[in-house]
XYZ file of C-alpha atoms in Angstrom:
687
model
C 0.083 0.231 -0.203
C 2.551 2.170 0.893
C 4.334 1.590 -2.434
C 1.155 2.449 -3.940
C 0.964 5.564 -2.420
C 4.539 6.238 -3.562
C 4.349 5.569 -6.979
C 0.836 7.327 -7.405
C 1.926 10.815 -5.888
C 5.039 10.242 -8.338
C 2.404 10.091 -11.474
C 0.853 13.126 -9.393
C 3.982 15.695 -9.778
C 5.284 14.124 -13.724
C 1.794 15.115 -14.650
C 1.550 18.496 -12.759
C 4.605 19.216 -14.136
C 3.879 18.036 -17.927
C 0.640 20.015 -17.828
C 2.679 23.339 -17.051
C 5.246 22.964 -19.949
C 2.848 22.659 -22.086
C -0.013 24.485 -21.140
C -2.946 21.612 -20.903
C -4.725 20.851 -18.489
C -6.031 17.044 -18.290
C -8.021 16.940 -14.716
C -5.749 14.076 -13.970
C -3.727 14.147 -11.340
C -6.994 15.105 -9.059
C -8.085 11.515 -9.222
C -4.012 9.941 -8.272
C -3.378 12.141 -5.830
C -7.803 11.280 -4.363
C -7.050 7.587 -4.316
C -3.137 8.187 -3.242
C -4.736 9.793 -0.394
C -7.221 6.230 0.204
C -4.563 3.914 0.404
C -2.964 6.165 3.171
C -5.828 6.305 5.263
C -6.441 2.602 4.844
C -3.084 1.732 5.641
C -3.234 3.951 8.666
C -6.636 2.166 10.023
C -5.448 -1.587 8.925
C -1.993 -0.804 10.974
C -3.452 0.130 14.412
C -1.916 4.251 13.516
C -4.984 5.292 16.724
C -7.062 6.140 16.655
C -8.196 3.748 13.595
C -11.533 3.585 13.111
C -11.124 7.543 12.772
C -9.303 7.082 9.676
C -12.360 5.128 8.003
C -14.365 8.130 8.567
C -11.523 10.406 6.970
C -11.317 7.531 4.144
C -15.494 8.329 3.276
C -14.956 12.257 2.856
C -12.635 10.716 0.146
C -14.830 7.967 -1.137
C -17.087 10.870 -1.796
C -15.200 12.851 -3.659
C -14.026 9.963 -6.233
C -17.376 9.776 -8.375
C -17.064 13.524 -9.270
C -13.857 13.093 -10.052
C -13.770 10.098 -11.899
C -16.585 11.805 -14.138
C -14.958 14.386 -14.711
C -11.973 12.628 -16.436
C -13.702 10.925 -17.934
C -15.899 13.774 -19.756
C -12.712 15.299 -20.426
C -9.961 13.360 -21.381
C -8.706 13.431 -24.773
C -11.931 14.774 -26.281
C -12.599 18.111 -27.807
C -15.210 20.376 -25.508
C -17.015 23.268 -26.997
C -16.539 26.506 -26.884
C -19.179 26.141 -24.361
C -18.086 24.280 -22.294
C -19.385 20.785 -21.031
C -23.167 19.521 -22.011
C -25.901 20.067 -19.801
C -25.883 16.847 -19.202
C -23.180 16.143 -18.413
C -22.097 19.169 -16.195
C -25.349 18.126 -13.716
C -24.242 14.552 -13.297
C -20.803 16.285 -12.143
C -22.522 18.008 -9.591
C -24.731 15.917 -8.559
C -22.052 13.226 -7.998
C -20.399 16.028 -5.857
C -23.199 16.186 -3.043
C -22.170 12.779 -2.292
C -19.752 14.590 0.237
C -22.748 16.326 2.109
C -23.461 12.019 3.267
C -20.446 11.762 5.397
C -20.183 15.195 5.936
C -24.174 15.310 8.432
C -24.405 11.499 9.056
C -22.545 9.745 11.962
C -19.857 6.810 11.123
C -22.434 4.525 13.181
C -25.081 5.075 9.979
C -22.255 4.355 7.725
C -20.794 1.073 9.265
C -20.460 -0.631 12.331
C -17.137 -2.564 12.975
C -16.712 -5.472 16.233
C -13.124 -7.019 16.143
C -12.020 -4.005 13.727
C -9.032 -4.184 12.961
C -8.003 -7.625 14.057
C -10.730 -8.690 11.541
C -10.786 -5.949 9.023
C -14.510 -6.382 7.463
C -16.530 -3.079 8.771
C -20.383 -4.508 7.640
C -22.526 -1.679 6.195
C -25.908 -0.114 8.052
C -28.144 0.970 5.053
C -26.643 4.413 4.602
C -23.425 3.038 3.670
C -24.810 0.669 1.689
C -26.953 2.567 -0.217
C -23.841 5.062 -0.299
C -21.533 2.779 -1.684
C -24.154 1.903 -4.538
C -25.026 5.806 -5.566
C -20.299 5.291 -5.194
C -20.662 2.074 -7.082
C -23.121 3.533 -10.894
C -21.007 7.092 -11.291
C -17.327 4.760 -11.320
C -19.492 2.366 -13.709
C -20.333 5.392 -15.794
C -17.112 7.117 -14.881
C -15.461 3.410 -17.101
C -18.087 3.746 -20.469
C -17.486 7.181 -20.478
C -13.932 6.039 -21.439
C -14.444 3.507 -23.290
C -16.355 5.348 -25.694
C -13.328 7.277 -26.193
C -11.191 4.469 -26.614
C -13.897 2.917 -29.006
C -14.032 6.551 -30.933
C -10.748 7.095 -31.486
C -8.647 7.197 -34.457
C -5.529 5.276 -34.968
C -3.474 8.309 -34.736
C -5.096 9.171 -31.399
C -5.326 5.898 -30.331
C -1.702 5.795 -29.475
C -1.421 8.419 -27.754
C -3.785 7.372 -25.566
C -4.016 3.567 -24.802
C -1.610 3.183 -21.961
C -3.343 6.722 -19.982
C -6.882 4.431 -20.609
C -5.874 0.975 -20.128
C -3.955 2.512 -17.094
C -7.315 4.549 -16.284
C -9.918 1.968 -16.475
C -7.980 -0.657 -14.636
C -8.215 1.404 -12.277
C -11.984 2.344 -12.024
C -12.626 -1.471 -12.950
C -10.473 -2.613 -9.524
C -12.751 -0.388 -7.505
C -15.861 -1.054 -9.007
C -14.277 -4.724 -8.525
C -13.704 -3.638 -4.551
C -17.438 -2.199 -4.464
C -19.315 -4.849 -6.067
C -18.096 -7.208 -4.028
C -18.465 -4.796 -0.474
C -22.441 -4.561 -2.029
C -22.714 -8.464 -2.190
C -21.446 -9.442 1.017
C -23.007 -5.681 3.168
C -19.717 -5.649 4.061
C -16.190 -3.186 3.158
C -13.364 -6.136 3.754
C -9.877 -4.651 3.122
C -8.212 -7.788 2.661
C -8.883 -6.522 -0.302
C -6.825 -3.793 -0.553
C -3.620 -5.324 -1.883
C -5.250 -6.375 -4.467
C -6.537 -2.993 -4.965
C -2.892 -1.238 -3.861
C -1.540 -4.123 -6.799
C -3.465 -2.946 -9.566
C -2.946 1.143 -8.204
C 0.833 0.557 -8.549
C 0.980 -1.057 -11.874
C -1.444 1.766 -12.857
C 0.763 4.517 -12.128
C 3.520 2.566 -13.861
C 2.044 2.920 -16.523
C 1.401 6.482 -16.795
C 4.961 7.456 -15.623
C 5.874 5.210 -18.842
C 3.015 7.520 -20.986
C 5.042 10.132 -19.751
C 8.531 8.990 -19.908
C 7.290 8.896 -24.291
C 5.656 11.851 -24.192
C 4.145 13.329 -27.257
C 1.980 15.657 -26.544
C -1.676 15.028 -26.244
C -4.454 13.831 -28.915
C -8.272 14.928 -29.189
C -10.877 12.350 -30.181
C -12.587 13.258 -33.503
C -13.051 10.232 -35.689
C -14.260 7.152 -35.239
C -11.988 3.636 -35.680
C -12.276 1.045 -38.026
C -14.618 -2.346 -36.826
C -12.049 -4.542 -38.942
C -11.400 -6.675 -35.850
C -13.849 -5.890 -33.660
C -16.149 -9.931 -33.664
C -12.740 -10.994 -32.718
C -11.972 -8.597 -30.076
C -15.120 -9.715 -28.565
C -14.217 -13.323 -28.789
C -10.940 -12.969 -26.978
C -12.535 -10.773 -24.102
C -14.647 -13.855 -24.071
C -11.850 -16.070 -23.586
C -10.683 -13.985 -20.853
C -13.886 -14.600 -18.904
C -14.514 -17.095 -19.396
C -11.391 -18.129 -17.465
C -11.837 -15.770 -15.204
C -14.994 -17.900 -14.635
C -13.191 -21.219 -14.291
C -10.218 -19.281 -11.248
C -13.726 -18.855 -9.822
C -14.422 -22.334 -10.448
C -11.696 -23.473 -8.181
C -11.752 -21.255 -5.579
C -14.494 -23.333 -4.938
C -13.599 -26.717 -5.282
C -9.873 -26.311 -4.168
C -10.978 -23.327 -0.634
C -8.530 -22.711 0.882
C -5.896 -24.457 -0.905
C -6.744 -21.808 -4.081
C -4.988 -17.828 -2.787
C -8.210 -15.805 -3.698
C -6.483 -12.703 -3.420
C -3.381 -13.346 -5.506
C -6.015 -15.137 -7.882
C -8.350 -11.996 -7.934
C -4.735 -10.281 -9.197
C -3.513 -12.667 -11.735
C -6.831 -12.219 -13.667
C -6.728 -8.243 -13.238
C -3.078 -8.435 -14.974
C -4.425 -10.836 -17.452
C -6.878 -7.501 -18.306
C -4.266 -5.585 -18.667
C -2.046 -8.172 -21.155
C -4.895 -8.309 -22.966
C -6.258 -4.490 -23.428
C -1.653 -4.214 -24.297
C -2.547 -7.344 -26.878
C -5.933 -6.083 -28.615
C -4.654 -2.453 -28.842
C -1.409 -3.319 -30.394
C -1.168 -2.790 -34.419
C 1.787 -5.171 -34.922
C -0.457 -7.357 -33.607
C -3.118 -6.080 -35.628
C -1.833 -6.097 -38.701
C -0.801 -9.761 -37.963
C -4.003 -10.485 -37.656
C -5.130 -9.142 -40.611
C -2.606 -11.119 -42.568
C -3.132 -14.515 -40.960
C -6.761 -13.125 -41.993
C -6.214 -12.846 -45.668
C -4.127 -15.651 -46.163
C -6.720 -18.705 -44.732
C -10.760 -16.984 -44.911
C -10.105 -14.225 -48.235
C -9.588 -14.184 -51.720
C -8.497 -10.126 -51.758
C -6.187 -8.650 -48.277
C -8.880 -6.066 -48.395
C -11.211 -4.471 -48.931
C -12.081 -2.501 -51.687
C -15.611 -0.325 -51.137
C -14.060 0.311 -47.758
C -10.445 1.803 -48.367
C -12.517 3.488 -51.765
C -14.961 5.436 -49.032
C -12.059 5.859 -46.395
C -9.862 7.503 -48.587
C -12.868 9.688 -51.154
C -13.674 11.666 -47.379
C -10.316 12.221 -46.228
C -9.745 13.777 -49.641
C -12.746 16.019 -49.441
C -12.763 16.954 -45.738
C -9.157 18.408 -45.981
C -9.107 21.820 -44.385
C -5.662 23.080 -46.612
C -2.713 21.762 -49.106
C -1.398 20.523 -45.371
C -3.806 19.361 -43.703
C -4.300 16.890 -47.608
C -0.814 15.689 -47.345
C -1.190 14.995 -43.663
C -4.459 12.600 -44.537
C -2.769 11.115 -47.237
C 0.568 9.752 -45.254
C -1.922 9.165 -42.780
C -3.592 6.700 -45.097
C -0.894 4.996 -45.991
C 1.024 4.276 -42.641
C -2.884 2.943 -42.168
C -3.589 0.707 -44.930
C 0.168 -0.710 -45.211
C 1.013 -1.015 -42.403
C 4.095 1.522 -42.390
C 5.893 3.887 -39.258
C 5.811 6.812 -40.732
C 5.800 8.683 -44.366
C 7.153 11.523 -45.812
C 6.196 13.173 -49.217
C 7.977 14.661 -51.524
C 7.695 16.666 -53.924
C 9.516 18.484 -57.056
C 11.267 22.320 -56.552
C 10.627 24.090 -60.570
C 13.993 24.802 -61.221
C 16.474 23.471 -59.077
C 16.684 20.133 -60.344
C 16.133 18.385 -57.202
C 13.321 16.524 -55.306
C 12.692 17.553 -51.113
C 10.413 16.937 -47.712
C 6.859 18.387 -48.317
C 5.641 16.937 -45.463
C 7.014 14.475 -42.558
C 3.998 11.935 -40.886
C 6.264 9.871 -37.422
C 9.331 9.226 -39.627
C 13.271 10.657 -39.327
C 13.685 14.097 -40.444
C 14.493 13.687 -43.612
C 17.079 16.579 -44.835
C 18.068 15.352 -47.507
C 17.055 16.075 -50.930
C 16.912 13.176 -53.843
C 18.412 14.366 -57.162
C 16.683 14.838 -61.008
C 18.908 11.482 -61.796
C 18.399 9.887 -58.586
C 18.288 5.856 -59.675
C 15.562 5.217 -57.403
C 14.152 7.913 -59.414
C 14.602 7.353 -62.514
C 13.703 3.890 -62.052
C 10.657 5.010 -60.806
C 9.947 6.848 -64.992
C 10.954 4.321 -66.477
C 8.868 1.483 -64.707
C 6.451 4.279 -63.260
C 5.921 1.030 -60.721
C 6.604 1.025 -56.638
C 10.349 1.165 -55.811
C 9.782 -1.993 -53.695
C 13.086 -1.616 -51.302
C 13.419 -6.063 -50.600
C 13.798 -6.498 -54.156
C 17.383 -6.810 -55.791
C 18.586 -3.862 -57.790
C 21.332 -3.286 -59.418
C 21.285 0.038 -60.257
C 21.312 1.645 -57.195
C 24.854 2.966 -55.617
C 25.883 2.702 -51.402
C 24.786 6.309 -51.383
C 21.271 4.784 -52.254
C 21.564 2.379 -50.075
C 22.191 3.298 -46.948
C 19.458 6.506 -47.301
C 16.971 3.428 -47.669
C 18.762 2.147 -45.043
C 19.496 4.774 -42.398
C 16.033 5.933 -42.269
C 14.675 2.237 -42.709
C 12.198 2.783 -46.196
C 10.375 0.295 -47.649
C 8.565 1.531 -50.466
C 8.698 4.836 -52.404
C 5.185 6.011 -54.152
C 5.556 8.259 -57.711
C 3.104 11.066 -58.109
C 3.140 11.873 -62.179
C 1.092 13.958 -63.156
C 0.785 13.672 -66.764
C 4.133 11.893 -67.623
C 6.090 13.910 -65.490
C 6.613 12.565 -61.773
C 6.356 15.482 -59.569
C 6.836 13.976 -56.759
C 7.046 10.893 -54.507
C 5.613 8.710 -50.633
C 8.095 7.093 -49.422
C 7.023 4.873 -46.227
C 8.480 3.790 -43.360
C 9.653 0.085 -41.579
C 7.129 -2.151 -41.960
C 4.758 -3.159 -38.822
C 5.404 -6.815 -39.214
C 9.168 -6.626 -41.114
C 8.022 -9.887 -42.251
C 4.723 -9.350 -44.423
C 4.961 -10.071 -47.572
C 3.972 -7.410 -50.128
C 2.388 -8.372 -53.512
C 1.262 -6.856 -56.448
C -2.190 -6.687 -54.519
C -0.484 -3.978 -52.438
C 1.464 -2.230 -54.845
C -2.055 -1.483 -57.468
C -3.507 -0.305 -54.359
C -0.540 1.497 -53.307
C 0.152 3.230 -57.533
C -4.385 3.667 -56.940
C -4.503 5.697 -53.908
C -0.650 7.735 -56.459
C -2.913 8.560 -58.824
C -6.035 9.892 -56.386
C -3.795 11.524 -54.312
C -2.373 13.941 -57.215
C -5.511 14.731 -58.653
C -6.538 16.387 -56.177
C -2.695 17.282 -54.493
C -2.849 19.452 -57.980
C -6.528 20.263 -57.904
C -5.436 21.720 -54.460
C -2.169 24.085 -56.203
C -4.910 24.695 -58.844
C -8.020 25.753 -55.961
C -5.205 28.076 -54.061
C -3.512 29.535 -57.224
C -7.217 30.725 -58.469
C -7.941 32.254 -55.779
C -4.254 34.464 -55.205
C -5.422 35.190 -58.847
C -9.098 36.343 -58.146
C -7.328 39.113 -55.482
C -4.929 40.735 -57.556
C -7.696 41.042 -59.930
C -9.965 42.659 -56.684
C -6.227 44.391 -56.289
C -6.485 44.876 -60.392
C -10.296 46.392 -59.766
C -9.462 48.595 -56.424
C -6.173 50.844 -59.004
C -8.976 51.011 -61.510
C -11.244 53.392 -59.199
C -8.599 54.652 -57.823
C -6.296 55.676 -61.063
C -10.451 57.543 -62.211
C -10.641 59.215 -59.386
C -7.926 60.498 -60.378
C -8.446 61.170 -63.182
C -11.387 63.017 -62.005
C -9.441 65.147 -60.009
C -6.556 65.731 -62.895
C -8.853 66.448 -65.419
C -10.328 69.812 -63.112
C -6.540 70.332 -62.730
C -5.722 70.252 -66.657
C -9.049 73.012 -66.911
C -7.668 75.393 -64.041
C -4.253 75.815 -66.195
C -5.567 75.594 -69.678
C -8.143 78.276 -68.838
C -4.807 80.324 -66.048
C -3.220 81.310 -70.003
C -5.526 83.561 -70.522
C -6.730 84.672 -67.402
C -4.135 84.313 -64.675
C -3.220 88.824 -63.894
C -7.892 88.346 -63.014
C -7.790 88.229 -59.335
C -10.855 86.750 -59.860
C -9.699 83.711 -61.256
C -7.179 83.681 -59.613
C -9.241 83.602 -56.405
C -11.556 80.594 -57.897
C -8.186 78.461 -59.502
C -7.096 77.822 -55.700
C -10.552 77.438 -54.208
C -10.248 75.076 -57.337
C -6.860 73.362 -55.924
C -7.509 73.297 -52.575
C -10.823 71.689 -53.026
C -8.918 69.219 -55.714
C -6.202 68.659 -53.010
C -8.643 68.102 -49.733
C -10.345 65.317 -52.727
C -7.192 63.587 -52.724
C -6.189 63.437 -49.123
C -9.560 62.141 -48.690
C -8.633 60.330 -51.526
C -5.621 58.768 -49.878
C -6.836 58.551 -46.019
C -9.989 55.447 -48.000
C -6.191 53.872 -49.156
C -5.327 54.016 -46.037
C -8.503 52.897 -44.561
C -8.668 49.448 -47.414
C -10.557 46.757 -46.422
C -12.814 48.448 -43.646
C -16.425 49.369 -44.248
C -17.036 52.294 -45.604
C -20.544 53.834 -44.412
C -22.116 56.499 -46.207
C -22.652 59.508 -44.558
C -26.022 60.483 -43.925
C -26.510 64.802 -43.827
C -29.108 67.196 -45.057
C -27.598 68.157 -48.437
C -28.920 71.055 -50.231
C -28.992 69.226 -53.998
C -29.082 72.247 -56.354
C -26.587 74.205 -54.198
C -24.410 71.266 -54.890
C -25.072 70.753 -58.150
C -24.333 74.302 -58.485
C -21.357 74.456 -56.250
C -20.098 71.097 -58.783
C -20.728 72.823 -62.121
C -18.779 75.900 -60.776
C -15.384 73.249 -60.702
C -16.260 72.999 -63.933
C -13.411 75.803 -65.240
C -13.902 76.626 -69.078
C -17.357 75.435 -69.827
C -20.408 76.755 -69.072
C -22.754 74.489 -67.949
C -25.994 76.291 -66.849
C -28.306 75.024 -63.825
C -31.738 75.832 -63.330
C -34.593 74.265 -60.849
C -35.784 74.784 -56.883
C -34.236 73.993 -54.186
C -34.545 70.625 -52.668
C -33.504 69.236 -49.574
C -32.338 64.845 -49.446
C -30.089 63.124 -46.757
C -27.250 61.660 -47.847
C -22.968 62.060 -48.384
C -22.485 65.306 -49.220
C -19.188 64.214 -50.450
C -20.418 60.715 -52.592
C -22.980 63.027 -54.288
C -20.861 65.330 -55.645
C -18.679 61.985 -56.714
C -22.093 61.681 -59.059
C -22.537 65.102 -60.431
C -19.197 65.988 -61.526
C -19.230 62.044 -63.428
C -22.097 63.388 -64.850
C -20.699 66.377 -66.018
C -17.445 65.558 -67.283
C -18.850 62.670 -69.454
C -21.179 65.497 -70.701
C -18.345 67.846 -71.208
C -15.890 65.023 -73.110
C -19.011 63.717 -75.056
C -20.048 67.032 -76.734
C -18.605 69.719 -78.761
C -16.135 72.993 -76.989
C -19.826 74.978 -78.452
C -22.396 72.663 -77.268
C -24.198 73.628 -74.266
C -25.069 71.786 -71.377
C -27.688 72.146 -69.282
C -29.096 71.043 -65.789
C -32.251 70.702 -64.163
C -32.907 70.539 -60.332
C -36.856 69.607 -58.779
C -39.304 66.763 -57.254
C -41.185 64.427 -59.385
C -42.531 62.430 -57.042
C -38.774 62.362 -55.559
C -36.256 64.639 -56.416
C -34.299 64.801 -58.959
C -31.519 66.142 -61.049
C -31.533 65.737 -64.959
C -28.161 66.238 -67.445
C -28.613 66.509 -71.045
C -25.993 67.058 -72.884
C -26.676 67.559 -77.117
C -23.191 65.017 -78.102
C -22.763 62.149 -79.536
C -25.308 60.247 -78.134
C -25.501 56.492 -77.175
C -26.704 53.450 -79.158
C -29.252 50.767 -77.416
C -27.113 47.957 -77.509
C -24.042 49.717 -75.575
C -26.963 50.767 -73.001
C -28.585 47.586 -71.861
C -25.205 45.776 -72.414
C -22.145 48.033 -71.639
C -23.310 51.232 -69.652
C -23.094 50.489 -66.348
C -21.079 46.907 -66.578
C -17.049 48.238 -65.120
C -14.464 48.375 -66.975
C -16.565 49.174 -70.729
C -16.724 52.586 -72.064
C -17.450 54.222 -75.482
C -14.422 56.483 -74.854
C -10.329 55.232 -76.275
C -8.532 56.562 -73.248
C -11.995 55.514 -70.802
C -11.798 53.302 -67.786
C -15.128 52.055 -67.371
C -15.561 52.835 -63.730
C -17.431 56.127 -63.684
C -21.420 55.733 -64.471
C -20.579 52.085 -62.980
C -19.328 53.852 -59.764
C -22.557 56.216 -59.766
C -24.302 53.750 -60.022
C -23.268 52.034 -56.650
C -23.774 55.746 -55.087
C -26.966 56.311 -56.262
C -27.890 52.594 -55.187
C -26.549 52.777 -51.985
C -28.473 56.404 -50.750
C -32.040 54.135 -52.735
C -32.542 55.727 -55.706
C -31.776 54.888 -58.689
C -29.997 56.569 -62.856
C -32.024 56.618 -65.540
C -30.901 56.776 -69.304
C -32.068 57.790 -72.009
C -29.724 58.453 -75.255
C -30.127 58.810 -79.014
C -26.794 58.231 -81.320
C -25.737 61.900 -83.161
C -27.993 63.823 -80.999
C -26.845 63.314 -77.306
C -27.882 61.551 -74.401
C -30.820 63.308 -70.519
C -29.147 61.091 -67.303
C -32.027 61.925 -64.390
C -30.868 60.869 -61.206
C -33.472 60.387 -58.522
C -32.940 60.603 -54.881
C -35.534 59.745 -51.477
C -36.649 63.282 -50.216
C -35.259 63.614 -46.495
C -38.327 63.915 -44.097
C -39.114 67.373 -42.879
C -39.614 67.736 -38.961
C -42.416 70.423 -37.739
C -39.814 72.321 -37.381
C -38.463 72.423 -40.577
C -34.128 71.655 -39.276
C -33.685 69.676 -42.147
C -33.857 72.469 -44.584
C -31.573 74.326 -42.584
C -29.531 72.269 -41.163
C -28.704 71.890 -44.909
C-alpha cells in the first residue's frame, strides 16, 4: 500500500510538471492524488495507527469525492470540448455527484458501518446508509468507465497510440474500484483484505502512467471513429478472458483455502491489462489481418471500404498541409508502416525535397533528378520496393534507404512528369510479404492523391488570381478618381494661360485647387483604411446648391443650372462624385460650343437631370455595356465612372435613368429619396 501511495504521488508530480510545461489541463492529477490519500488512510486504519476507526471516517470523505473527480476526467480526457464548455447533461452529472460529500458530513459514521473487531478482523459491516452510499459510488464509477470505453472506441488510429496506455491504466483503476465496491455490496461489508489487490492494480497503473509520460509526445484529441474491422475477434478474445476468470472462480470453489484468493484475483486483473495491451498493439492487429487474408479471404483489402475512406479523407481537408497529412496517414494505416513522408519537385532547381513528414525520422536530404531510384520510378512507373534486388543503386542510395528504414517509394505523376513521391517507413510486421495487390493499391491511391493535390494547388492559384484581380479592380477605381481630379486641374491650367492676371480668376483657381487637394487627401485616407467597411455619412444636403457648386468646378465650360431647392438625406462627398462624373461625361461627349443643361426639381422624388447634345449612345451599348465596369465607349476611358455612380445612388436608395439617341445627345436623370422634414423645418435649416 505504501508503494502504491509513493508511485501515485510521483505520477501526480510528473503529470503536473508536464501539463505546466505544455500549458494543458487534463484533470488526471486530481483522482490520482485522491486515491493516494485513500490508500494512506486505509493503511493507517489497518496498521493500528490511533484512532483506527477515525481513519475510516476520514476515508469516507475521500470516497465521496472519487465519483465526481472520475466523472470529470472521463468526460474531458482526450475529447474535443466545445467553447461553451461541458454539455448540460455532463455538468449536471458531475454536480450531482459532488453532493455525495454532504452525506458523511451530516451523518454519523455509525450509520455507515459497524466494526466490532476492527482492525483485528478487517471487515466493516454496512448499515443501510452505508449500503446505499456505496451503491451510488458504484453506479457513478461504472458511468465513468463507460465514458472511457467510448473515448477508446472512437479514437482515430493517429490518436489511439497517444491515449491507449493512459486509458488502460485509468480503466484498470476504475475496474478494481468497481470490483472492490461491488464485492462490498454483494456481502454487505467492506472487506479490507482486498486492499493489497487494490494497491497492486494502483501501482501497475501508476507505472504505466509514468512510462507513458516518459515517452510523451503531446496530447491527443479524439475526433473521428476508428474502423471496426476486428471487432468480432476482440469480442471473442474478451469472451475467452471472461471464461478464464470463471474457471479461476470454480477453482477457488473446489480447492478452498488451498487456492489463494488475492493471488487469483491479482492474476485476473493483470491478465486483463495484458489482454488490453495485446488488443491495442498495431503489430498484433496487422498480423491478424494478414492471417485472416491468408486463410479466409480472397482479397487482402476491402476495396469498397478503402475507396470510401480515401474519398472521405480527400474531401474533408482544411488546407494543403492537412490534405498531405491525411494522405500520409492513409498510407500508414492501409499498408502497415511506421511513418511516411512526401517529396515534391522544386521547379528550376533540379531536385526534390521533403514537403511533409509523418512520424518518420526527419529527412534532410534532397534527391536529385538523376537519382537511380527516381530513374526507376520514371522508367517502370511502378512502386519501388527496397527489399527487391536492384543493381543500379549505389551505396549512397542503399545507405539512405537503410538509415531511415524506408520500405517503399510510391511515385506521383502529373501526366508523364514525376511531380513527387511518397516514401513509406519500416513495416509494422517485418516479415510480411507484399505482392502485386499491395502495389496496385499503392499506385491507385497515388493517382487519386496526385489529382487531389493538383486540384488543391490550382484552387490556391485561382484564389491568388482572384485576389490580384480584386486589387487590380480597386486600382482602376483609384485611377478613375485621380483621372477626374487631374481633369479638374487640367481645366484650371488651360484657363490660367489667359486669365492668370485676373484677381477673380486667381481666387477661383485657389478655391478649385484647394478642393482638389482636399479630395486627394480624402482618397489617400480611403486607401489607408482599405478593407474596412465604408458607410455613408448621411446628412441633409441641398441638392440645388450642390449641383451649382459642382458645375462651378468645371473650369472653361458653362453649365447652366436651373430648378428649385431640394433637400435630400445623403453623403455630400459621394453625391458630388456622381454629379462630377455626369458633368465630365457630358463635357467629353460634347463639342466645346454645345450647351450642357442641368435641371434640379421634384417629381414625386427629388431629381437632377443632366442634358447634353453630344454623340449619344446606341441602345445596344446602353443595355449591355453602359453600367458594366471596365467597359467604355471612350478610347481613354476606364469604364468606372457610371458604374461607381450607380453604386453610390443605389446605396442612397435612389436610381439613375438614361435616355440617348446616337448623334443627338443623352439625358441622365438621378432620382434620390426625399428627406423627411420635421415640424420645425430642421432639415432645411441644417442643409
